[in-house]
Amino acid sequence: MELRIFTEPQQGASYDTLLAVAKATEDLGFDAFFRSDHYVAMGDADGLPGPTDAWLTLAALARETQRIRLGTLVTAATFRLPGPLAIQVAQVDQMSGGRVELGLGSGWFAEEHAAYGIPFPADKFARFEEQLAIITGLWSTKPGDTFDFDGQYYQLSNSPALPKPVQDPIPVLIGGHGATRTPRLAAQYATEFNMPFASIEDNAAQFGRVRAAAQARGRNPDDLVYSSALVACVGANDAEVARRAAAIGREVDELKSNGLAGSPAEVVDKIGRYAEIGTQRIYLQILDLSDLDHLELIADQVQAKL
């Protein structure tokens, strides 16, 4: 089981804070540092000092780290045009020496679009599907050839399809709870399917749908990585768990039901139950980015026991 660190900087984090977490992620032996791609805080958070752009952040971290994978969970297709996004991600892949992964979704948070003047179309999923075709098409076009695309929403003509990423291909992550279209797109385009913030039973059901969709396309379902994203709140004792839960504005019982919370032994046990239904990788949502001792505890007492 691989453990990856997943951050939500829109809730309030500077680049320096994210750099500290990324360096701890690398030093403590975790597999990857991922971040959300949002511009407005959610819930009661004030979001100070303000949002950081996901791909600017990852470009900087690409030069400040050596080993860990870097990616988004997930970039909204509504935020960027597909051609420039393909350029951005390929460039960060070059800057990192081939350590980038692109999580891409259709976009959903209307308030942040309104706050920063980003169009929020009604037909987001159809645009998302075209973006996947364009981005993967640009990357896979052979050097010297050109790429054309004539879609309902995007048209590309005689594109040089440059720059090329280091990886061939860059891993593409698609996730979500949708029962039909999401599994179909994952089967067609994804390297990894991620089920965010869901029960063991719901993970198992959605993994089954993705596997069936892959098989229907003539693709080996085992070609995909199956992952889960869960909030983490681990403590050496009950008091420490309660303190960490309070720091992120959550209740211990709720976290134990919906995430990975409690003692290291409790968390190792629950991770084992996710592994039994096919989860190969877990993204640990870390909400208090000032608490690096939390990461150290997870590395020493959870990751080391898996």
mmCIF file of C-alpha atoms in Angstrom:
data_model
loop_
_atom_site.group_PDB
_atom_site.id
_atom_site.type_symbol
_atom_site.label_atom_id
_atom_site.label_comp_id
_atom_site.label_asym_id
_atom_site.label_seq_id
_atom_site.Cartn_x
_atom_site.Cartn_y
_atom_site.Cartn_z
ATOM 1 C CA MET A 1 0.000 0.000 0.000
ATOM 2 C CA GLU A 2 1.424 3.367 -1.037
ATOM 3 C CA LEU A 3 0.651 6.411 1.107
ATOM 4 C CA ARG A 4 0.582 9.843 -0.469
ATOM 5 C CA ILE A 5 0.182 13.225 1.215
ATOM 6 C CA PHE A 6 -2.725 15.308 -0.085
ATOM 7 C CA THR A 7 -3.125 18.966 0.906
ATOM 8 C CA GLU A 8 -5.936 21.525 0.618
ATOM 9 C CA PRO A 9 -4.076 24.865 0.408
ATOM 10 C CA GLN A 10 -7.206 26.906 -0.347
ATOM 11 C CA GLN A 11 -8.090 26.467 3.324
ATOM 12 C CA GLY A 12 -5.082 28.621 4.233
ATOM 13 C CA ALA A 13 -1.447 27.991 3.332
ATOM 14 C CA SER A 14 1.435 29.972 1.917
ATOM 15 C CA TYR A 15 3.940 28.551 -0.528
ATOM 16 C CA ASP A 16 6.492 28.334 2.293
ATOM 17 C CA THR A 17 4.086 26.167 4.276
ATOM 18 C CA LEU A 18 3.530 23.887 1.298
ATOM 19 C CA LEU A 19 7.287 23.659 0.739
ATOM 20 C CA ALA A 20 7.776 22.548 4.337
ATOM 21 C CA VAL A 21 5.109 19.867 3.966
ATOM 22 C CA ALA A 22 6.535 18.685 0.638
ATOM 23 C CA LYS A 23 10.040 18.424 2.099
ATOM 24 C CA ALA A 24 8.670 16.485 5.086
ATOM 25 C CA THR A 25 6.770 14.236 2.662
ATOM 26 C CA GLU A 26 10.036 13.422 0.920
ATOM 27 C CA ASP A 27 12.178 13.109 4.032
ATOM 28 C CA LEU A 28 9.690 10.800 5.773
ATOM 29 C CA GLY A 29 9.477 8.353 2.894
ATOM 30 C CA PHE A 30 5.969 9.029 1.578
ATOM 31 C CA ASP A 31 5.402 8.350 -2.103
ATOM 32 C CA ALA A 32 4.021 11.685 -3.285
ATOM 33 C CA PHE A 33 2.849 15.209 -2.517
ATOM 34 C CA PHE A 34 -0.470 16.164 -4.091
ATOM 35 C CA ARG A 35 -2.550 19.272 -3.709
ATOM 36 C CA SER A 36 -6.062 20.382 -4.538
ATOM 37 C CA ASP A 37 -6.667 22.971 -7.257
ATOM 38 C CA HIS A 38 -9.034 25.529 -5.714
ATOM 39 C CA TYR A 39 -9.075 29.292 -5.337
ATOM 40 C CA VAL A 40 -11.619 29.817 -2.535
ATOM 41 C CA ALA A 41 -11.711 28.364 0.991
ATOM 42 C CA MET A 42 -14.575 26.079 1.958
ATOM 43 C CA GLY A 43 -16.543 25.953 5.188
ATOM 44 C CA ASP A 44 -15.495 28.254 8.029
ATOM 45 C CA ALA A 45 -11.837 28.648 6.995
ATOM 46 C CA ASP A 46 -10.672 32.192 6.243
ATOM 47 C CA GLY A 47 -8.255 30.987 3.569
ATOM 48 C CA LEU A 48 -5.510 33.374 4.661
ATOM 49 C CA PRO A 49 -3.053 34.355 3.264
ATOM 50 C CA GLY A 50 -4.940 33.529 0.056
ATOM 51 C CA PRO A 51 -4.871 30.919 -2.698
ATOM 52 C CA THR A 52 -1.778 29.527 -4.361
ATOM 53 C CA ASP A 53 -1.976 28.310 -7.941
ATOM 54 C CA ALA A 54 -1.585 24.544 -8.164
ATOM 55 C CA TRP A 55 0.721 24.324 -11.172
ATOM 56 C CA LEU A 56 2.867 27.285 -10.135
ATOM 57 C CA THR A 57 3.305 25.586 -6.775
ATOM 58 C CA LEU A 58 4.176 22.227 -8.312
ATOM 59 C CA ALA A 59 6.654 23.854 -10.698
ATOM 60 C CA ALA A 60 8.495 25.371 -7.749
ATOM 61 C CA LEU A 61 8.365 22.136 -5.753
ATOM 62 C CA ALA A 62 9.727 20.280 -8.774
ATOM 63 C CA ARG A 63 12.993 22.173 -8.271
ATOM 64 C CA GLU A 64 12.989 21.830 -4.471
ATOM 65 C CA THR A 65 12.473 18.039 -4.266
ATOM 66 C CA GLN A 66 14.251 15.048 -5.780
ATOM 67 C CA ARG A 67 12.180 11.897 -5.317
ATOM 68 C CA ILE A 68 8.495 12.343 -4.564
ATOM 69 C CA ARG A 69 5.790 12.345 -7.201
ATOM 70 C CA LEU A 70 3.915 15.634 -7.635
ATOM 71 C CA GLY A 71 0.349 16.141 -8.782
ATOM 72 C CA THR A 72 -3.156 17.523 -8.433
ATOM 73 C CA LEU A 73 -6.232 15.945 -6.935
ATOM 74 C CA VAL A 74 -7.694 17.369 -9.048
ATOM 75 C CA THR A 75 -7.255 20.225 -11.531
ATOM 76 C CA ALA A 76 -10.588 21.554 -12.760
ATOM 77 C CA ALA A 77 -10.999 21.434 -16.531
ATOM 78 C CA THR A 78 -12.883 24.730 -16.275
ATOM 79 C CA PHE A 79 -9.790 26.568 -14.987
ATOM 80 C CA ARG A 80 -7.556 26.271 -18.043
ATOM 81 C CA LEU A 81 -7.731 25.743 -21.774
ATOM 82 C CA PRO A 82 -6.533 22.248 -22.701
ATOM 83 C CA GLY A 83 -3.621 23.291 -24.901
ATOM 84 C CA PRO A 84 -1.973 25.606 -22.352
ATOM 85 C CA LEU A 85 -2.634 23.047 -19.591
ATOM 86 C CA ALA A 86 -0.858 20.358 -21.636
ATOM 87 C CA ILE A 87 2.116 22.747 -21.997
ATOM 88 C CA GLN A 88 2.143 23.583 -18.273
ATOM 89 C CA VAL A 89 2.049 19.977 -17.112
ATOM 90 C CA ALA A 90 4.667 18.852 -19.646
ATOM 91 C CA GLN A 91 6.962 21.664 -18.557
ATOM 92 C CA VAL A 92 6.603 20.791 -14.866
ATOM 93 C CA ASP A 93 7.299 17.174 -15.797
ATOM 94 C CA GLN A 94 10.547 18.322 -17.404
ATOM 95 C CA MET A 95 11.389 20.486 -14.383
ATOM 96 C CA SER A 96 10.889 17.540 -12.038
ATOM 97 C CA GLY A 97 12.769 14.994 -14.111
ATOM 98 C CA GLY A 98 9.603 13.049 -14.862
ATOM 99 C CA ARG A 99 7.733 13.024 -11.539
ATOM 100 C CA VAL A 100 4.425 14.688 -12.426
ATOM 101 C CA GLU A 101 0.917 13.235 -12.462
ATOM 102 C CA LEU A 102 -2.191 15.022 -13.719
ATOM 103 C CA GLY A 103 -5.415 14.597 -11.819
ATOM 104 C CA LEU A 104 -8.150 16.162 -13.938
ATOM 105 C CA GLY A 105 -11.843 16.654 -13.192
ATOM 106 C CA SER A 106 -14.774 18.501 -14.709
ATOM 107 C CA GLY A 107 -14.935 21.261 -12.059
ATOM 108 C CA TRP A 108 -17.769 21.761 -9.585
ATOM 109 C CA PHE A 109 -17.282 24.677 -7.158
ATOM 110 C CA ALA A 110 -19.375 27.492 -8.659
ATOM 111 C CA GLU A 111 -18.478 30.045 -5.979
ATOM 112 C CA GLU A 112 -14.773 30.088 -6.817
ATOM 113 C CA HIS A 113 -15.530 30.551 -10.497
ATOM 114 C CA ALA A 114 -17.716 33.547 -9.685
ATOM 115 C CA ALA A 115 -15.099 34.958 -7.291
ATOM 116 C CA TYR A 116 -12.342 35.022 -9.927
ATOM 117 C CA GLY A 117 -14.257 35.535 -13.160
ATOM 118 C CA ILE A 118 -13.891 31.975 -14.459
ATOM 119 C CA PRO A 119 -16.725 30.823 -16.737
ATOM 120 C CA PHE A 120 -18.786 28.005 -15.233
ATOM 121 C CA PRO A 121 -20.512 26.312 -18.180
ATOM 122 C CA ALA A 122 -23.491 24.031 -17.805
ATOM 123 C CA ASP A 123 -21.922 21.397 -20.058
ATOM 124 C CA LYS A 124 -18.822 20.843 -17.918
ATOM 125 C CA PHE A 125 -18.554 17.076 -18.355
ATOM 126 C CA ALA A 126 -18.613 17.156 -22.149
ATOM 127 C CA ARG A 127 -15.881 19.821 -22.118
ATOM 128 C CA PHE A 128 -13.898 17.706 -19.662
ATOM 129 C CA GLU A 129 -14.077 14.742 -22.030
ATOM 130 C CA GLU A 130 -12.739 16.852 -24.901
ATOM 131 C CA GLN A 131 -9.935 18.157 -22.691
ATOM 132 C CA LEU A 132 -8.830 14.610 -21.913
ATOM 133 C CA ALA A 133 -8.738 13.767 -25.613
ATOM 134 C CA ILE A 134 -6.761 16.917 -26.437
ATOM 135 C CA ILE A 135 -4.217 16.770 -23.604
ATOM 136 C CA THR A 136 -3.404 13.091 -24.084
ATOM 137 C CA GLY A 137 -3.429 13.572 -27.857
ATOM 138 C CA LEU A 138 -0.938 16.433 -27.718
ATOM 139 C CA TRP A 139 1.431 14.479 -25.483
ATOM 140 C CA SER A 140 1.273 11.317 -27.603
ATOM 141 C CA THR A 141 1.831 13.041 -30.970
ATOM 142 C CA LYS A 142 5.229 12.074 -32.333
ATOM 143 C CA PRO A 143 7.861 14.831 -32.597
ATOM 144 C CA GLY A 144 7.684 16.344 -36.055
ATOM 145 C CA ASP A 145 4.013 15.445 -36.480
ATOM 146 C CA THR A 146 1.102 17.799 -35.817
ATOM 147 C CA PHE A 147 -2.141 17.407 -33.894
ATOM 148 C CA ASP A 148 -5.636 18.443 -34.980
ATOM 149 C CA PHE A 149 -8.890 18.269 -33.074
ATOM 150 C CA ASP A 150 -12.366 19.327 -34.178
ATOM 151 C CA GLY A 151 -14.687 19.079 -31.202
ATOM 152 C CA GLN A 152 -17.881 20.779 -30.145
ATOM 153 C CA TYR A 153 -16.066 23.019 -27.662
ATOM 154 C CA TYR A 154 -12.408 23.043 -28.719
ATOM 155 C CA GLN A 155 -10.684 23.121 -32.094
ATOM 156 C CA LEU A 156 -6.932 22.725 -32.668
ATOM 157 C CA SER A 157 -5.329 23.057 -36.077
ATOM 158 C CA ASN A 158 -1.804 22.092 -37.075
ATOM 159 C CA SER A 159 -0.535 22.107 -33.478
ATOM 160 C CA PRO A 160 3.168 21.260 -33.108
ATOM 161 C CA ALA A 161 2.130 19.427 -29.920
ATOM 162 C CA LEU A 162 5.119 20.672 -27.970
ATOM 163 C CA PRO A 163 6.754 20.525 -25.490
ATOM 164 C CA LYS A 164 7.012 16.829 -24.828
ATOM 165 C CA PRO A 165 6.990 15.581 -21.223
ATOM 166 C CA VAL A 166 9.764 13.369 -19.874
ATOM 167 C CA GLN A 167 7.311 10.571 -19.108
ATOM 168 C CA ASP A 168 5.596 8.702 -21.890
ATOM 169 C CA PRO A 169 2.868 8.866 -20.906
ATOM 170 C CA ILE A 170 2.354 11.225 -17.975
ATOM 171 C CA PRO A 171 0.041 9.371 -15.548
ATOM 172 C CA VAL A 172 -3.523 10.695 -15.713
ATOM 173 C CA LEU A 173 -5.777 10.341 -12.674
ATOM 174 C CA ILE A 174 -9.558 10.435 -12.974
ATOM 175 C CA GLY A 175 -11.838 10.048 -9.977
ATOM 176 C CA GLY A 176 -15.318 10.475 -8.657
ATOM 177 C CA HIS A 177 -18.578 8.858 -7.631
ATOM 178 C CA GLY A 178 -20.384 8.918 -10.990
ATOM 179 C CA ALA A 179 -21.708 5.496 -11.878
ATOM 180 C CA THR A 180 -21.560 5.608 -15.684
ATOM 181 C CA ARG A 181 -19.618 8.374 -17.409
ATOM 182 C CA THR A 182 -16.771 8.553 -14.890
ATOM 183 C CA PRO A 183 -15.892 4.830 -15.139
ATOM 184 C CA ARG A 184 -16.105 5.062 -18.929
ATOM 185 C CA LEU A 185 -13.636 7.977 -19.094
ATOM 186 C CA ALA A 186 -11.333 6.321 -16.563
ATOM 187 C CA ALA A 187 -11.273 3.177 -18.688
ATOM 188 C CA GLN A 188 -10.448 5.212 -21.787
ATOM 189 C CA TYR A 189 -7.911 7.741 -20.501
ATOM 190 C CA ALA A 190 -6.756 7.081 -16.943
ATOM 191 C CA THR A 191 -3.670 5.504 -15.516
ATOM 192 C CA GLU A 192 -5.296 5.636 -12.073
ATOM 193 C CA PHE A 193 -8.833 5.764 -10.747
ATOM 194 C CA ASN A 194 -9.392 7.525 -7.423
ATOM 195 C CA MET A 195 -12.437 7.241 -5.168
ATOM 196 C CA PRO A 196 -12.588 10.292 -2.896
ATOM 197 C CA PHE A 197 -13.918 10.272 0.667
ATOM 198 C CA ALA A 198 -16.107 7.198 0.508
ATOM 199 C CA SER A 199 -16.796 4.080 2.529
ATOM 200 C CA ILE A 200 -15.136 0.738 1.945
ATOM 201 C CA GLU A 201 -18.369 -0.533 0.411
ATOM 202 C CA ASP A 202 -18.688 2.426 -1.969
ATOM 203 C CA ASN A 203 -15.033 2.096 -2.992
ATOM 204 C CA ALA A 204 -15.559 -1.579 -3.797
ATOM 205 C CA ALA A 205 -18.668 -0.843 -5.876
ATOM 206 C CA GLN A 206 -17.019 1.952 -7.865
ATOM 207 C CA PHE A 207 -13.835 -0.027 -8.472
ATOM 208 C CA GLY A 208 -16.062 -2.760 -9.861
ATOM 209 C CA ARG A 209 -17.709 -0.321 -12.266
ATOM 210 C CA VAL A 210 -14.327 0.928 -13.489
ATOM 211 C CA ARG A 211 -13.087 -2.625 -13.968
ATOM 212 C CA ALA A 212 -16.199 -3.489 -15.954
ATOM 213 C CA ALA A 213 -15.789 -0.369 -18.108
ATOM 214 C CA ALA A 214 -12.155 -1.241 -18.795
ATOM 215 C CA GLN A 215 -13.109 -4.766 -19.784
ATOM 216 C CA ALA A 216 -15.813 -3.417 -22.096
ATOM 217 C CA ARG A 217 -13.120 -1.373 -23.890
ATOM 218 C CA GLY A 218 -10.912 -4.422 -24.249
ATOM 219 C CA ARG A 219 -8.491 -3.090 -21.657
ATOM 220 C CA ASN A 220 -7.060 -5.197 -18.858
ATOM 221 C CA PRO A 221 -8.655 -3.792 -15.659
ATOM 222 C CA ASP A 222 -5.413 -4.510 -13.817
ATOM 223 C CA ASP A 223 -3.663 -1.899 -15.988
ATOM 224 C CA LEU A 224 -5.202 0.800 -13.782
ATOM 225 C CA VAL A 225 -4.152 1.748 -10.266
ATOM 226 C CA TYR A 226 -7.105 1.920 -7.848
ATOM 227 C CA SER A 227 -6.782 4.498 -5.087
ATOM 228 C CA SER A 228 -8.781 6.108 -2.286
ATOM 229 C CA ALA A 229 -8.602 9.560 -0.696
ATOM 230 C CA LEU A 230 -9.383 9.829 3.025
ATOM 231 C CA VAL A 231 -8.953 12.459 5.710
ATOM 232 C CA ALA A 232 -6.253 11.547 8.249
ATOM 233 C CA CYS A 233 -6.261 12.280 11.974
ATOM 234 C CA VAL A 234 -3.873 10.025 13.861
ATOM 235 C CA GLY A 235 -2.688 10.341 17.442
ATOM 236 C CA ALA A 236 -0.442 8.422 19.802
ATOM 237 C CA ASN A 237 -3.275 8.496 22.367
ATOM 238 C CA ASP A 238 -6.914 9.595 22.654
ATOM 239 C CA ALA A 239 -5.985 13.096 23.802
ATOM 240 C CA GLU A 240 -3.756 13.629 20.776
ATOM 241 C CA VAL A 241 -6.444 12.402 18.397
ATOM 242 C CA ALA A 242 -8.958 14.766 20.012
ATOM 243 C CA ARG A 243 -6.529 17.693 19.781
ATOM 244 C CA ARG A 244 -5.873 17.072 16.106
ATOM 245 C CA ALA A 245 -9.584 16.673 15.364
ATOM 246 C CA ALA A 246 -10.356 19.964 17.122
ATOM 247 C CA ALA A 247 -7.611 21.719 15.161
ATOM 248 C CA ILE A 248 -9.387 20.912 11.888
ATOM 249 C CA GLY A 249 -12.892 21.535 13.237
ATOM 250 C CA ARG A 250 -14.039 17.913 13.156
ATOM 251 C CA GLU A 251 -15.381 15.378 15.652
ATOM 252 C CA VAL A 252 -13.398 12.255 16.486
ATOM 253 C CA ASP A 253 -16.294 9.834 15.994
ATOM 254 C CA GLU A 254 -17.137 11.353 12.616
ATOM 255 C CA LEU A 255 -13.505 11.134 11.511
ATOM 256 C CA LYS A 256 -13.297 7.508 12.589
ATOM 257 C CA SER A 257 -16.419 6.731 10.564
ATOM 258 C CA ASN A 258 -15.490 8.662 7.435
ATOM 259 C CA GLY A 259 -11.700 8.715 7.406
ATOM 260 C CA LEU A 260 -8.520 7.293 8.848
ATOM 261 C CA ALA A 261 -8.585 8.409 12.455
ATOM 262 C CA GLY A 262 -7.581 7.123 15.847
ATOM 263 C CA SER A 263 -4.494 5.333 17.065
ATOM 264 C CA PRO A 264 -1.861 4.080 14.604
ATOM 265 C CA ALA A 265 -3.119 0.529 15.179
ATOM 266 C CA GLU A 266 -6.711 1.533 14.363
ATOM 267 C CA VAL A 267 -5.590 3.275 11.188
ATOM 268 C CA VAL A 268 -3.395 0.374 10.051
ATOM 269 C CA ASP A 269 -6.373 -1.945 10.564
ATOM 270 C CA LYS A 270 -8.713 0.245 8.509
ATOM 271 C CA ILE A 271 -6.158 0.631 5.732
ATOM 272 C CA GLY A 272 -6.006 -3.151 5.640
ATOM 273 C CA ARG A 273 -9.748 -3.300 5.056
ATOM 274 C CA TYR A 274 -9.429 -0.879 2.128
ATOM 275 C CA ALA A 275 -6.629 -3.039 0.736
ATOM 276 C CA GLU A 276 -8.907 -6.076 0.870
ATOM 277 C CA ILE A 277 -11.363 -4.495 -1.588
ATOM 278 C CA GLY A 278 -8.640 -3.471 -4.035
ATOM 279 C CA THR A 279 -7.274 -0.103 -2.896
ATOM 280 C CA GLN A 280 -3.611 0.033 -3.876
ATOM 281 C CA ARG A 281 -2.816 3.609 -2.920
ATOM 282 C CA ILE A 282 -4.243 6.024 -0.345
ATOM 283 C CA TYR A 283 -4.121 9.815 -0.441
ATOM 284 C CA LEU A 284 -4.026 11.068 3.151
ATOM 285 C CA GLN A 285 -5.863 14.381 3.306
ATOM 286 C CA ILE A 286 -3.831 16.471 5.760
ATOM 287 C CA LEU A 287 -5.790 19.539 6.823
ATOM 288 C CA ASP A 288 -3.516 21.041 9.502
ATOM 289 C CA LEU A 289 -0.397 21.827 7.484
ATOM 290 C CA SER A 290 1.425 23.322 10.464
ATOM 291 C CA ASP A 291 1.477 19.969 12.283
ATOM 292 C CA LEU A 292 4.503 18.217 10.805
ATOM 293 C CA ASP A 293 4.638 15.949 13.866
ATOM 294 C CA HIS A 294 1.442 14.392 12.510
ATOM 295 C CA LEU A 295 3.259 13.352 9.331
ATOM 296 C CA GLU A 296 6.155 11.963 11.360
ATOM 297 C CA LEU A 297 3.796 9.852 13.481
ATOM 298 C CA ILE A 298 2.055 8.472 10.400
ATOM 299 C CA ALA A 299 5.399 7.650 8.788
ATOM 300 C CA ASP A 300 6.784 5.931 11.901
ATOM 301 C CA GLN A 301 3.693 4.178 13.213
ATOM 302 C CA VAL A 302 1.416 3.640 10.208
ATOM 303 C CA GLN A 303 3.446 3.560 7.001
ATOM 304 C CA ALA A 304 6.142 1.431 8.619
ATOM 305 C CA LYS A 305 3.524 -1.195 9.580
ATOM 306 C CA LEU A 306 1.973 -1.625 6.144
#
